[in-house]
């Protein structure tokens, strides 16, 4: 069982209204990063082909690509399991027939690996990308490393001169290794292309760290993380912007160099916000994505079982801020927004690993927040799903999800820093509007602008839809047991186009834009262009947004209906929505 985000025990949130979602016992697959960045490079009967930004797909051809230019599946970092939660979602596409009987996802057969194809529909161009790992006949099972002390990964913007000297030297030596060495930076970078979705960052960065440490003779060396969820870290760290350093990648958005503040709600265009307002927006994004998503399926992503729709729905961190950071860093001058802006090339940027280390860190933080359901999945089909990486001794290692759930078991943790977004809960634009009468918002909104039961909807302009609620005035215990959610079903869009739309609840009927710091802002849907083995097949997915806290904040828990506002931010007119309903999640 794998999650869209990378967790396997997840319950679908598209059941009939008011039906609690109980996690079934059969195997799951998931997609945390998947939906926007999945692809298949291994032959199988009916491959699910997903690529990433601008489009990455994998072709099954008879040409084998296991040569000096091939890539190695070498990194081991929990974060990939996380986005491996989405990560694992994409990874499920790397192995056996997805329509076969349910079972743990098996490690791929490297002999069947093929070139991937990256395509841009806007320019009509495509390239063939070799990113398969070297062949190996002997596979060993991963064993947790032995260590005497827990090593702390430092924030990249806070490292000292001694650490930077070691990190720079290690990266220099790694980049100097022959391309056919499975420990080389090229091979490490191709891991993300091969699995095509960041589903194993913990795994990924663990082996990368071990390789770097061995090259400089320091077994205690650790990778840094990009602390983009806190104001001091909301710019690209200085250690990655020195053109003479091996940590530098020239393929960055030239308009986003320091001191430009990162936009965690990035939609492909520049927001003219002051530094203060940008920080407020970013912290609000973090609060919503980390605090209000209280169950594994909401945080990691919807359940993905063999034979299911391959894109059931992303988890919170995959959707934003993970995807926003990739897009914000990528170079718009490049044909496919390389490097960070496209999943096939993201691993070529050393900043990628610091980015994913922070996602890994956020996984730890999410599990530490208040709430009895902030746990990992326990389904054995998820826990026993496996992947292949080359380690610091160039051995091919089989890693299971269960090996990566606890970073301290792997010998590392993260530098303890202030978490400012915990205190940045969004606030209503106009508090206390709910009357409990059951029609508070409907009475205030121009009824001519509200749609009722008119699906599918093509999102070519702002749209308002009235959605009925089936349970009102729930008790605290009821809300703890079941999360009320808004489900946007059958979101259909061409896979090769960039799309983002925002979702508001009972928003003001005025010209003032609603922002992430407003309680009415429920969340966003984002699509990064990616390929499919059949270009005519649209992405067909769902978006599930938690409502319990939002309804309480807006004082509308007793209302019979809510008004959902959809605002296209990018790709206007390119996406349709099949249905919108209220549901309840219990997992």
C-alpha positions as a Python dict, from the first residue, in 0.01 Angstrom:
ca = {
    (1, 'X'): (0, 0, 0),
    (2, 'X'): (139, 329, -92),
    (3, 'X'): (24, 677, -40),
    (4, 'X'): (-10, 952, -281),
    (5, 'X'): (226, 1121, -60),
    (6, 'X'): (411, 825, 21),
    (7, 'X'): (224, 649, 285),
    (8, 'X'): (43, 337, 250),
    (9, 'X'): (-236, 314, 489),
    (10, 'X'): (-463, 579, 359),
    (11, 'X'): (-836, 595, 320),
    (12, 'X'): (-993, 737, 11),
    (13, 'X'): (-1187, 1056, 68),
    (14, 'X'): (-1427, 1019, -218),
    (15, 'X'): (-1682, 790, -65),
    (16, 'X'): (-2047, 874, -47),
    (17, 'X'): (-2133, 1183, 153),
    (18, 'X'): (-2113, 1154, 529),
    (19, 'X'): (-1967, 806, 508),
    (20, 'X'): (-1666, 767, 738),
    (21, 'X'): (-1357, 653, 553),
    (22, 'X'): (-1215, 344, 714),
    (23, 'X'): (-873, 232, 603),
    (24, 'X'): (-908, -108, 444),
    (25, 'X'): (-665, -388, 506),
    (26, 'X'): (-579, -459, 145),
    (27, 'X'): (-259, -326, -8),
    (28, 'X'): (-224, 36, -108),
    (29, 'X'): (2, 250, -311),
    (30, 'X'): (25, 622, -270),
    (31, 'X'): (136, 939, -430),
    (32, 'X'): (280, 1227, -244),
    (33, 'X'): (478, 1373, -517),
    (34, 'X'): (333, 1152, -767),
    (35, 'X'): (57, 1309, -929),
    (36, 'X'): (271, 1576, -1067),
    (37, 'X'): (590, 1392, -1091),
    (38, 'X'): (545, 1031, -1159),
    (39, 'X'): (678, 834, -1442),
    (40, 'X'): (757, 483, -1536),
    (41, 'X'): (1089, 370, -1671),
    (42, 'X'): (1051, 1, -1632),
    (43, 'X'): (870, -227, -1874),
    (44, 'X'): (540, -364, -1759),
    (45, 'X'): (210, -465, -1910),
    (46, 'X'): (25, -140, -1850),
    (47, 'X'): (265, 127, -1734),
    (48, 'X'): (143, 437, -1556),
    (49, 'X'): (361, 708, -1702),
    (50, 'X'): (400, 1028, -1511),
    (51, 'X'): (662, 1289, -1559),
    (52, 'X'): (721, 1611, -1401),
    (53, 'X'): (747, 1976, -1459),
    (54, 'X'): (722, 2057, -1823),
    (55, 'X'): (676, 1681, -1878),
    (56, 'X'): (872, 1380, -1801),
    (57, 'X'): (764, 1042, -1919),
    (58, 'X'): (938, 716, -1959),
    (59, 'X'): (931, 521, -2278),
    (60, 'X'): (951, 146, -2299),
    (61, 'X'): (1175, 67, -2591),
    (62, 'X'): (1408, -218, -2674),
    (63, 'X'): (1717, -5, -2632),
    (64, 'X'): (1884, -73, -2303),
    (65, 'X'): (2040, 223, -2139),
    (66, 'X'): (2253, 61, -1876),
    (67, 'X'): (2590, 200, -1977),
    (68, 'X'): (2837, 461, -1868),
    (69, 'X'): (2575, 730, -1911),
    (70, 'X'): (2316, 550, -1708),
    (71, 'X'): (2214, 657, -1362),
    (72, 'X'): (2227, 486, -1031),
    (73, 'X'): (1955, 453, -774),
    (74, 'X'): (2181, 561, -500),
    (75, 'X'): (2032, 776, -239),
    (76, 'X'): (1860, 690, 76),
    (77, 'X'): (1668, 956, 257),
    (78, 'X'): (1347, 927, 447),
    (79, 'X'): (1205, 1231, 277),
    (80, 'X'): (1177, 1037, -38),
    (81, 'X'): (965, 793, 144),
    (82, 'X'): (760, 1087, 250),
    (83, 'X'): (727, 1238, -86),
    (84, 'X'): (793, 890, -123),
    (85, 'X'): (488, 898, 27),
    (86, 'X'): (395, 1065, -274),
    (87, 'X'): (721, 936, -347),
    (88, 'X'): (621, 588, -304),
    (89, 'X'): (329, 659, -523),
    (90, 'X'): (543, 714, -820),
    (91, 'X'): (768, 437, -721),
    (92, 'X'): (488, 194, -744),
    (93, 'X'): (494, 255, -1113),
    (94, 'X'): (843, 118, -1137),
    (95, 'X'): (759, -239, -1078),
    (96, 'X'): (516, -509, -1163),
    (97, 'X'): (182, -489, -1335),
    (98, 'X'): (-31, -241, -1137),
    (99, 'X'): (-337, -450, -1213),
    (100, 'X'): (-193, -760, -1054),
    (101, 'X'): (-314, -878, -715),
    (102, 'X'): (-227, -643, -433),
    (103, 'X'): (109, -691, -264),
    (104, 'X'): (401, -485, -136),
    (105, 'X'): (570, -286, -410),
    (106, 'X'): (877, -482, -512),
    (107, 'X'): (1209, -327, -606),
    (108, 'X'): (1238, -275, -984),
    (109, 'X'): (1413, -505, -1226),
    (110, 'X'): (1698, -279, -1341),
    (111, 'X'): (1750, -482, -1658),
    (112, 'X'): (1416, -354, -1787),
    (113, 'X'): (1494, 13, -1738),
    (114, 'X'): (1446, 239, -2042),
    (115, 'X'): (1515, 598, -2136),
    (116, 'X'): (1269, 858, -2016),
    (117, 'X'): (1124, 1127, -2241),
    (118, 'X'): (1083, 1490, -2148),
    (119, 'X'): (834, 1687, -2356),
    (120, 'X'): (708, 2043, -2378),
    (121, 'X'): (370, 2079, -2545),
    (122, 'X'): (409, 2456, -2563),
    (123, 'X'): (721, 2433, -2778),
    (124, 'X'): (649, 2096, -2936),
    (125, 'X'): (996, 1969, -2841),
    (126, 'X'): (1104, 1656, -2662),
    (127, 'X'): (1428, 1495, -2549),
    (128, 'X'): (1528, 1143, -2455),
    (129, 'X'): (1692, 1126, -2113),
    (130, 'X'): (1912, 834, -2002),
    (131, 'X'): (1871, 796, -1629),
    (132, 'X'): (1881, 422, -1558),
    (133, 'X'): (2109, 280, -1289),
    (134, 'X'): (2401, 48, -1367),
    (135, 'X'): (2322, -320, -1374),
    (136, 'X'): (2410, -538, -1079),
    (137, 'X'): (2348, -905, -1009),
    (138, 'X'): (2399, -898, -633),
    (139, 'X'): (2149, -713, -414),
    (140, 'X'): (2192, -680, -38),
    (141, 'X'): (1924, -581, 212),
    (142, 'X'): (1965, -253, 395),
    (143, 'X'): (2067, -262, 758),
    (144, 'X'): (2047, 46, 981),
    (145, 'X'): (2389, 203, 1032),
    (146, 'X'): (2575, 163, 1358),
    (147, 'X'): (2651, 486, 1537),
    (148, 'X'): (2739, 613, 1883),
    (149, 'X'): (2580, 957, 1862),
    (150, 'X'): (2285, 1110, 1679),
    (151, 'X'): (2415, 1351, 1415),
    (152, 'X'): (2224, 1676, 1366),
    (153, 'X'): (2158, 1806, 1017),
    (154, 'X'): (2223, 2182, 1023),
    (155, 'X'): (2020, 2459, 865),
    (156, 'X'): (2203, 2557, 544),
    (157, 'X'): (2194, 2928, 624),
    (158, 'X'): (2360, 2870, 963),
    (159, 'X'): (2655, 2643, 877),
    (160, 'X'): (3001, 2755, 988),
    (161, 'X'): (3318, 2781, 782),
    (162, 'X'): (3448, 2441, 894),
    (163, 'X'): (3130, 2264, 785),
    (164, 'X'): (3118, 2451, 455),
    (165, 'X'): (3478, 2354, 380),
    (166, 'X'): (3395, 1985, 434),
    (167, 'X'): (3071, 2001, 236),
    (168, 'X'): (3236, 2182, -54),
    (169, 'X'): (3526, 1937, -66),
    (170, 'X'): (3295, 1636, -50),
    (171, 'X'): (3079, 1766, -336),
    (172, 'X'): (3388, 1848, -539),
    (173, 'X'): (3516, 1492, -500),
    (174, 'X'): (3176, 1342, -581),
    (175, 'X'): (3147, 1546, -900),
    (176, 'X'): (3497, 1433, -998),
    (177, 'X'): (3403, 1064, -990),
    (178, 'X'): (3358, 896, -1331),
    (179, 'X'): (3003, 917, -1464),
    (180, 'X'): (2970, 538, -1461),
    (181, 'X'): (3057, 520, -1091),
    (182, 'X'): (2724, 462, -910),
    (183, 'X'): (2848, 695, -635),
    (184, 'X'): (2904, 988, -874),
    (185, 'X'): (2696, 1303, -853),
    (186, 'X'): (2556, 1236, -1199),
    (187, 'X'): (2433, 894, -1094),
    (188, 'X'): (2295, 1034, -770),
    (189, 'X'): (2113, 1307, -959),
    (190, 'X'): (1960, 1052, -1192),
    (191, 'X'): (1795, 869, -905),
    (192, 'X'): (1520, 1130, -902),
    (193, 'X'): (1481, 1095, -1278),
    (194, 'X'): (1470, 716, -1258),
    (195, 'X'): (1214, 694, -983),
    (196, 'X'): (1077, 1025, -1102),
    (197, 'X'): (925, 1156, -788),
    (198, 'X'): (1119, 1219, -472),
    (199, 'X'): (965, 931, -291),
    (200, 'X'): (1267, 841, -91),
    (201, 'X'): (1437, 1139, 41),
    (202, 'X'): (1527, 986, 367),
    (203, 'X'): (1669, 699, 176),
    (204, 'X'): (1802, 924, -92),
    (205, 'X'): (1985, 1165, 131),
    (206, 'X'): (2111, 897, 365),
    (207, 'X'): (2317, 725, 99),
    (208, 'X'): (2419, 1059, -51),
    (209, 'X'): (2541, 1165, 292),
    (210, 'X'): (2730, 841, 338),
    (211, 'X'): (2900, 877, 0),
    (212, 'X'): (3002, 1238, 70),
    (213, 'X'): (3126, 1144, 417),
    (214, 'X'): (3334, 856, 287),
    (215, 'X'): (3495, 1074, 18),
    (216, 'X'): (3627, 1313, 285),
    (217, 'X'): (3693, 1048, 548),
    (218, 'X'): (3426, 1178, 787),
    (219, 'X'): (3163, 913, 874),
    (220, 'X'): (2978, 1170, 1087),
    (221, 'X'): (2915, 1412, 802),
    (222, 'X'): (2550, 1511, 757),
    (223, 'X'): (2353, 1694, 489),
    (224, 'X'): (2215, 2044, 554),
    (225, 'X'): (1849, 2138, 517),
    (226, 'X'): (1701, 2446, 355),
    (227, 'X'): (1496, 2602, 635),
    (228, 'X'): (1246, 2770, 399),
    (229, 'X'): (961, 2744, 649),
    (230, 'X'): (1117, 3010, 873),
    (231, 'X'): (1190, 3376, 775),
    (232, 'X'): (1571, 3357, 814),
    (233, 'X'): (1573, 3067, 566),
    (234, 'X'): (1322, 3202, 314),
    (235, 'X'): (1591, 3290, 60),
    (236, 'X'): (1828, 3058, -126),
    (237, 'X'): (2111, 2989, 123),
    (238, 'X'): (2435, 3173, 47),
    (239, 'X'): (2635, 2851, 23),
    (240, 'X'): (2447, 2765, -298),
    (241, 'X'): (2493, 3094, -485),
    (242, 'X'): (2872, 3114, -520),
    (243, 'X'): (2946, 3049, -893),
    (244, 'X'): (3290, 2905, -809),
    (245, 'X'): (3153, 2647, -564),
    (246, 'X'): (3061, 2285, -654),
    (247, 'X'): (2739, 2353, -460),
    (248, 'X'): (2632, 2605, -726),
    (249, 'X'): (2387, 2533, -1007),
    (250, 'X'): (2358, 2798, -1279),
    (251, 'X'): (2008, 2689, -1376),
    (252, 'X'): (1814, 2896, -1123),
    (253, 'X'): (1549, 3159, -1183),
    (254, 'X'): (1760, 3475, -1216),
    (255, 'X'): (1483, 3683, -1057),
    (256, 'X'): (1485, 3471, -743),
    (257, 'X'): (1841, 3515, -623),
    (258, 'X'): (1908, 3646, -270),
    (259, 'X'): (1777, 3860, -114),
    (260, 'X'): (1455, 3770, -303),
    (261, 'X'): (1208, 3614, -60),
    (262, 'X'): (1070, 3268, -146),
    (263, 'X'): (698, 3242, -228),
    (264, 'X'): (549, 2922, -83),
    (265, 'X'): (225, 2992, -272),
    (266, 'X'): (403, 3042, -606),
    (267, 'X'): (187, 3011, -918),
    (268, 'X'): (434, 3096, -1194),
    (269, 'X'): (400, 3474, -1164),
    (270, 'X'): (555, 3730, -934),
    (271, 'X'): (351, 3862, -642),
    (272, 'X'): (436, 4223, -560),
    (273, 'X'): (436, 4176, -185),
    (274, 'X'): (648, 4352, 71),
    (275, 'X'): (894, 4135, 262),
    (276, 'X'): (669, 4153, 565),
    (277, 'X'): (360, 4045, 369),
    (278, 'X'): (550, 3765, 192),
    (279, 'X'): (666, 3625, 524),
    (280, 'X'): (312, 3642, 659),
    (281, 'X'): (181, 3459, 353),
    (282, 'X'): (450, 3190, 376),
    (283, 'X'): (393, 3126, 745),
    (284, 'X'): (19, 3100, 685),
    (285, 'X'): (78, 2843, 411),
    (286, 'X'): (293, 2641, 649),
    (287, 'X'): (36, 2656, 930),
    (288, 'X'): (-245, 2539, 706),
    (289, 'X'): (-49, 2258, 539),
    (290, 'X'): (106, 2127, 862),
    (291, 'X'): (-143, 2197, 1141),
    (292, 'X'): (-487, 2159, 983),
    (293, 'X'): (-404, 1834, 799),
    (294, 'X'): (-438, 1605, 1098),
    (295, 'X'): (-464, 1253, 953),
    (296, 'X'): (-215, 1041, 758),
    (297, 'X'): (-427, 1038, 441),
    (298, 'X'): (-465, 1416, 441),
    (299, 'X'): (-96, 1477, 504),
    (300, 'X'): (52, 1199, 291),
    (301, 'X'): (-208, 1168, 17),
    (302, 'X'): (-498, 950, -94),
    (303, 'X'): (-476, 572, -103),
    (304, 'X'): (-353, 421, -427),
    (305, 'X'): (-422, 50, -477),
    (306, 'X'): (-339, -178, -764),
    (307, 'X'): (-588, -111, -1042),
    (308, 'X'): (-695, 225, -900),
    (309, 'X'): (-689, 561, -1069),
    (310, 'X'): (-312, 632, -1073),
    (311, 'X'): (-361, 987, -941),
    (312, 'X'): (-606, 968, -649),
    (313, 'X'): (-497, 1292, -485),
    (314, 'X'): (-191, 1461, -334),
    (315, 'X'): (-113, 1515, 31),
    (316, 'X'): (-72, 1857, 186),
    (317, 'X'): (304, 1908, 178),
    (318, 'X'): (341, 1768, -173),
    (319, 'X'): (84, 2009, -307),
    (320, 'X'): (235, 2306, -127),
    (321, 'X'): (499, 2401, -33),
    (322, 'X'): (707, 2122, -192),
    (323, 'X'): (588, 2186, -546),
    (324, 'X'): (597, 2563, -509),
    (325, 'X'): (965, 2555, -410),
    (326, 'X'): (1055, 2340, -711),
    (327, 'X'): (880, 2580, -947),
    (328, 'X'): (1014, 2893, -779),
    (329, 'X'): (1378, 2782, -809),
    (330, 'X'): (1364, 2640, -1166),
    (331, 'X'): (1512, 2848, -1449),
    (332, 'X'): (1241, 2981, -1681),
    (333, 'X'): (1502, 3042, -1951),
    (334, 'X'): (1551, 2668, -1989),
    (335, 'X'): (1323, 2471, -2227),
    (336, 'X'): (1192, 2249, -1948),
    (337, 'X'): (1248, 2483, -1653),
    (338, 'X'): (1558, 2289, -1551),
    (339, 'X'): (1697, 2208, -1308),
    (340, 'X'): (1471, 2228, -1002),
    (341, 'X'): (1167, 2318, -1210),
    (342, 'X'): (1149, 1973, -1368),
    (343, 'X'): (1155, 1644, -1181),
    (344, 'X'): (1377, 1473, -1437),
    (345, 'X'): (1657, 1726, -1375),
    (346, 'X'): (1592, 1840, -1017),
    (347, 'X'): (1857, 1611, -870),
    (348, 'X'): (2126, 1788, -1072),
    (349, 'X'): (2096, 2088, -842),
    (350, 'X'): (2273, 2044, -504),
    (351, 'X'): (2002, 2267, -357),
    (352, 'X'): (1751, 1990, -433),
    (353, 'X'): (1887, 1776, -150),
    (354, 'X'): (1865, 2058, 103),
    (355, 'X'): (1507, 2117, -12),
    (356, 'X'): (1412, 1753, 35),
    (357, 'X'): (1590, 1733, 367),
    (358, 'X'): (1356, 2005, 490),
    (359, 'X'): (1054, 1807, 371),
    (360, 'X'): (1197, 1514, 565),
    (361, 'X'): (1230, 1741, 869),
    (362, 'X'): (869, 1856, 831),
    (363, 'X'): (759, 1492, 836),
    (364, 'X'): (922, 1462, 1179),
    (365, 'X'): (760, 1784, 1295),
    (366, 'X'): (414, 1686, 1170),
    (367, 'X'): (425, 1367, 1377),
    (368, 'X'): (525, 1567, 1686),
    (369, 'X'): (230, 1808, 1675),
    (370, 'X'): (-79, 1765, 1892),
    (371, 'X'): (-327, 1507, 1764),
    (372, 'X'): (-368, 1135, 1818),
    (373, 'X'): (-375, 1057, 1444),
    (374, 'X'): (-41, 1212, 1350),
    (375, 'X'): (127, 877, 1296),
    (376, 'X'): (276, 673, 1015),
    (377, 'X'): (77, 403, 845),
    (378, 'X'): (116, 52, 980),
    (379, 'X'): (-9, -151, 684),
    (380, 'X'): (251, -416, 600),
    (381, 'X'): (202, -375, 227),
    (382, 'X'): (331, -23, 260),
    (383, 'X'): (599, -102, 514),
    (384, 'X'): (741, -383, 299),
    (385, 'X'): (747, -192, -30),
    (386, 'X'): (1109, -178, -146),
    (387, 'X'): (1344, 23, -365),
    (388, 'X'): (1700, -4, -488),
    (389, 'X'): (1991, 233, -424),
    (390, 'X'): (2368, 214, -449),
    (391, 'X'): (2548, 281, -122),
    (392, 'X'): (2884, 438, -36),
    (393, 'X'): (3061, 112, -125),
    (394, 'X'): (2886, 92, -465),
    (395, 'X'): (2675, -200, -343),
    (396, 'X'): (2319, -227, -472),
    (397, 'X'): (2096, -213, -164),
    (398, 'X'): (1730, -302, -125),
    (399, 'X'): (1556, -59, 111),
    (400, 'X'): (1208, -104, 253),
    (401, 'X'): (977, 171, 369),
    (402, 'X'): (987, 32, 724),
    (403, 'X'): (1362, 104, 725),
    (404, 'X'): (1307, 477, 684),
    (405, 'X'): (1030, 584, 918),
    (406, 'X'): (1246, 715, 1201),
    (407, 'X'): (1540, 939, 1119),
    (408, 'X'): (1702, 868, 1455),
    (409, 'X'): (1712, 499, 1369),
    (410, 'X'): (1917, 607, 1070),
    (411, 'X'): (2150, 802, 1295),
    (412, 'X'): (2041, 1159, 1238),
    (413, 'X'): (1803, 1430, 1348),
    (414, 'X'): (1768, 1801, 1276),
    (415, 'X'): (1905, 2114, 1436),
    (416, 'X'): (1637, 2251, 1667),
    (417, 'X'): (1510, 2588, 1550),
    (418, 'X'): (1218, 2812, 1619),
    (419, 'X'): (899, 2713, 1431),
    (420, 'X'): (724, 3049, 1377),
    (421, 'X'): (438, 2916, 1165),
    (422, 'X'): (289, 2743, 1468),
    (423, 'X'): (179, 3091, 1582),
    (424, 'X'): (52, 3209, 1244),
    (425, 'X'): (-298, 3072, 1230),
    (426, 'X'): (-500, 3238, 951),
    (427, 'X'): (-776, 3476, 1063),
    (428, 'X'): (-1117, 3552, 905),
    (429, 'X'): (-1148, 3853, 678),
    (430, 'X'): (-1467, 3939, 866),
    (431, 'X'): (-1506, 3745, 1191),
    (432, 'X'): (-1835, 3612, 1320),
    (433, 'X'): (-2028, 3603, 997),
    (434, 'X'): (-2186, 3265, 1072),
    (435, 'X'): (-2534, 3293, 1218),
    (436, 'X'): (-2614, 2927, 1252),
    (437, 'X'): (-2929, 2990, 1057),
    (438, 'X'): (-2822, 2757, 781),
    (439, 'X'): (-2811, 3017, 508),
    (440, 'X'): (-2583, 3291, 640),
    (441, 'X'): (-2347, 3309, 348),
    (442, 'X'): (-2611, 3245, 84),
    (443, 'X'): (-2807, 3544, 208),
    (444, 'X'): (-2501, 3769, 178),
    (445, 'X'): (-2380, 3648, -160),
    (446, 'X'): (-2520, 3759, -493),
    (447, 'X'): (-2730, 3453, -574),
    (448, 'X'): (-2682, 3509, -945),
    (449, 'X'): (-2315, 3419, -906),
    (450, 'X'): (-2373, 3093, -716),
    (451, 'X'): (-2394, 2761, -899),
    (452, 'X'): (-2591, 2466, -766),
    (453, 'X'): (-2545, 2114, -905),
    (454, 'X'): (-2405, 2229, -1239),
    (455, 'X'): (-2122, 1988, -1306),
    (456, 'X'): (-1880, 1944, -1467),
    (457, 'X'): (-1743, 2297, -1435),
    (458, 'X'): (-1478, 2438, -1667),
    (459, 'X'): (-1270, 2673, -1459),
    (460, 'X'): (-1229, 2962, -1703),
    (461, 'X'): (-1327, 3228, -1448),
    (462, 'X'): (-1408, 3270, -1081),
    (463, 'X'): (-1684, 3026, -988),
    (464, 'X'): (-1901, 3001, -674),
    (465, 'X'): (-2078, 2676, -585),
    (466, 'X'): (-2316, 2613, -298),
    (467, 'X'): (-2239, 2279, -131),
    (468, 'X'): (-2476, 2116, 125),
    (469, 'X'): (-2348, 1985, 457),
    (470, 'X'): (-2483, 1666, 610),
    (471, 'X'): (-2360, 1701, 968),
    (472, 'X'): (-2371, 2020, 1173),
    (473, 'X'): (-2271, 2135, 1521),
    (474, 'X'): (-2052, 1831, 1581),
    (475, 'X'): (-1899, 1777, 1926),
    (476, 'X'): (-1529, 1799, 1999),
    (477, 'X'): (-1506, 1420, 2018),
    (478, 'X'): (-1685, 1380, 1686),
    (479, 'X'): (-1444, 1622, 1522),
    (480, 'X'): (-1148, 1436, 1670),
    (481, 'X'): (-1276, 1107, 1533),
    (482, 'X'): (-1378, 1234, 1189),
    (483, 'X'): (-1237, 1524, 991),
    (484, 'X'): (-1494, 1705, 780),
    (485, 'X'): (-1343, 1756, 435),
    (486, 'X'): (-1423, 1922, 106),
    (487, 'X'): (-1366, 1686, -186),
    (488, 'X'): (-1321, 1817, -541),
    (489, 'X'): (-1369, 1509, -758),
    (490, 'X'): (-1259, 1427, -1110),
    (491, 'X'): (-1032, 1724, -1160),
    (492, 'X'): (-936, 1679, -1525),
    (493, 'X'): (-652, 1858, -1698),
    (494, 'X'): (-399, 1786, -1972),
    (495, 'X'): (-92, 1651, -1803),
    (496, 'X'): (146, 1878, -1990),
    (497, 'X'): (9, 2214, -1874),
    (498, 'X'): (74, 2415, -1561),
    (499, 'X'): (-241, 2477, -1357),
    (500, 'X'): (-312, 2632, -1019),
    (501, 'X'): (-643, 2732, -868),
    (502, 'X'): (-732, 2842, -516),
    (503, 'X'): (-1030, 2732, -306),
    (504, 'X'): (-1211, 2966, -65),
    (505, 'X'): (-1498, 2895, 174),
    (506, 'X'): (-1770, 3155, 236),
    (507, 'X'): (-1549, 3426, 97),
    (508, 'X'): (-1644, 3793, 77),
    (509, 'X'): (-1830, 3888, -241),
    (510, 'X'): (-1599, 4178, -321),
    (511, 'X'): (-1295, 4273, -527),
    (512, 'X'): (-1038, 4229, -250),
    (513, 'X'): (-830, 3916, -311),
    (514, 'X'): (-829, 3645, -45),
    (515, 'X'): (-481, 3538, 63),
    (516, 'X'): (-330, 3239, 249),
    (517, 'X'): (-341, 3436, 575),
    (518, 'X'): (-722, 3448, 557),
    (519, 'X'): (-928, 3170, 718),
    (520, 'X'): (-1151, 3162, 412),
    (521, 'X'): (-855, 3031, 209),
    (522, 'X'): (-901, 2652, 217),
    (523, 'X'): (-616, 2549, -11),
    (524, 'X'): (-498, 2510, -370),
    (525, 'X'): (-468, 2262, -653),
    (526, 'X'): (-146, 2263, -854),
    (527, 'X'): (-35, 2062, -1156),
    (528, 'X'): (322, 2048, -1277),
    (529, 'X'): (340, 1949, -1645),
    (530, 'X'): (428, 1583, -1691),
    (531, 'X'): (389, 1310, -1951),
    (532, 'X'): (187, 993, -1985),
    (533, 'X'): (247, 700, -2217),
    (534, 'X'): (-77, 802, -2387),
    (535, 'X'): (-82, 1184, -2437),
    (536, 'X'): (-457, 1175, -2499),
    (537, 'X'): (-522, 1056, -2143),
    (538, 'X'): (-589, 1350, -1914),
    (539, 'X'): (-492, 1367, -1552),
    (540, 'X'): (-803, 1271, -1353),
    (541, 'X'): (-756, 1328, -982),
    (542, 'X'): (-914, 1462, -663),
    (543, 'X'): (-836, 1732, -410),
    (544, 'X'): (-931, 1685, -45),
    (545, 'X'): (-919, 1982, 193),
    (546, 'X'): (-981, 1971, 571),
    (547, 'X'): (-1270, 2187, 692),
    (548, 'X'): (-1320, 2127, 1064),
    (549, 'X'): (-1093, 2405, 1189),
    (550, 'X'): (-1194, 2641, 910),
    (551, 'X'): (-1567, 2608, 984),
    (552, 'X'): (-1501, 2672, 1350),
    (553, 'X'): (-1285, 2978, 1276),
    (554, 'X'): (-1553, 3126, 1050),
    (555, 'X'): (-1827, 3043, 1304),
    (556, 'X'): (-2033, 2855, 1046),
    (557, 'X'): (-2043, 2505, 1194),
    (558, 'X'): (-2422, 2520, 1223),
    (559, 'X'): (-2484, 2628, 865),
    (560, 'X'): (-2666, 2395, 626),
    (561, 'X'): (-2450, 2495, 329),
    (562, 'X'): (-2119, 2650, 245),
    (563, 'X'): (-2028, 2854, -61),
    (564, 'X'): (-1710, 2731, -231),
    (565, 'X'): (-1525, 2983, -447),
    (566, 'X'): (-1278, 2857, -709),
    (567, 'X'): (-1027, 3110, -844),
    (568, 'X'): (-804, 3014, -1139),
    (569, 'X'): (-450, 3147, -1088),
    (570, 'X'): (-271, 2972, -1374),
    (571, 'X'): (-402, 2776, -1673),
    (572, 'X'): (-739, 2948, -1686),
    (573, 'X'): (-992, 2740, -1883),
    (574, 'X'): (-767, 2432, -1892),
    (575, 'X'): (-914, 2240, -1601),
    (576, 'X'): (-1260, 2098, -1530),
    (577, 'X'): (-1412, 1968, -1207),
    (578, 'X'): (-1662, 1682, -1205),
    (579, 'X'): (-1818, 1728, -862),
    (580, 'X'): (-1775, 1893, -522),
    (581, 'X'): (-1907, 1747, -198),
    (582, 'X'): (-1860, 1727, 177),
    (583, 'X'): (-1726, 1404, 321),
    (584, 'X'): (-1574, 1273, 644),
    (585, 'X'): (-1232, 1112, 690),
    (586, 'X'): (-1145, 867, 965),
    (587, 'X'): (-797, 717, 950),
}
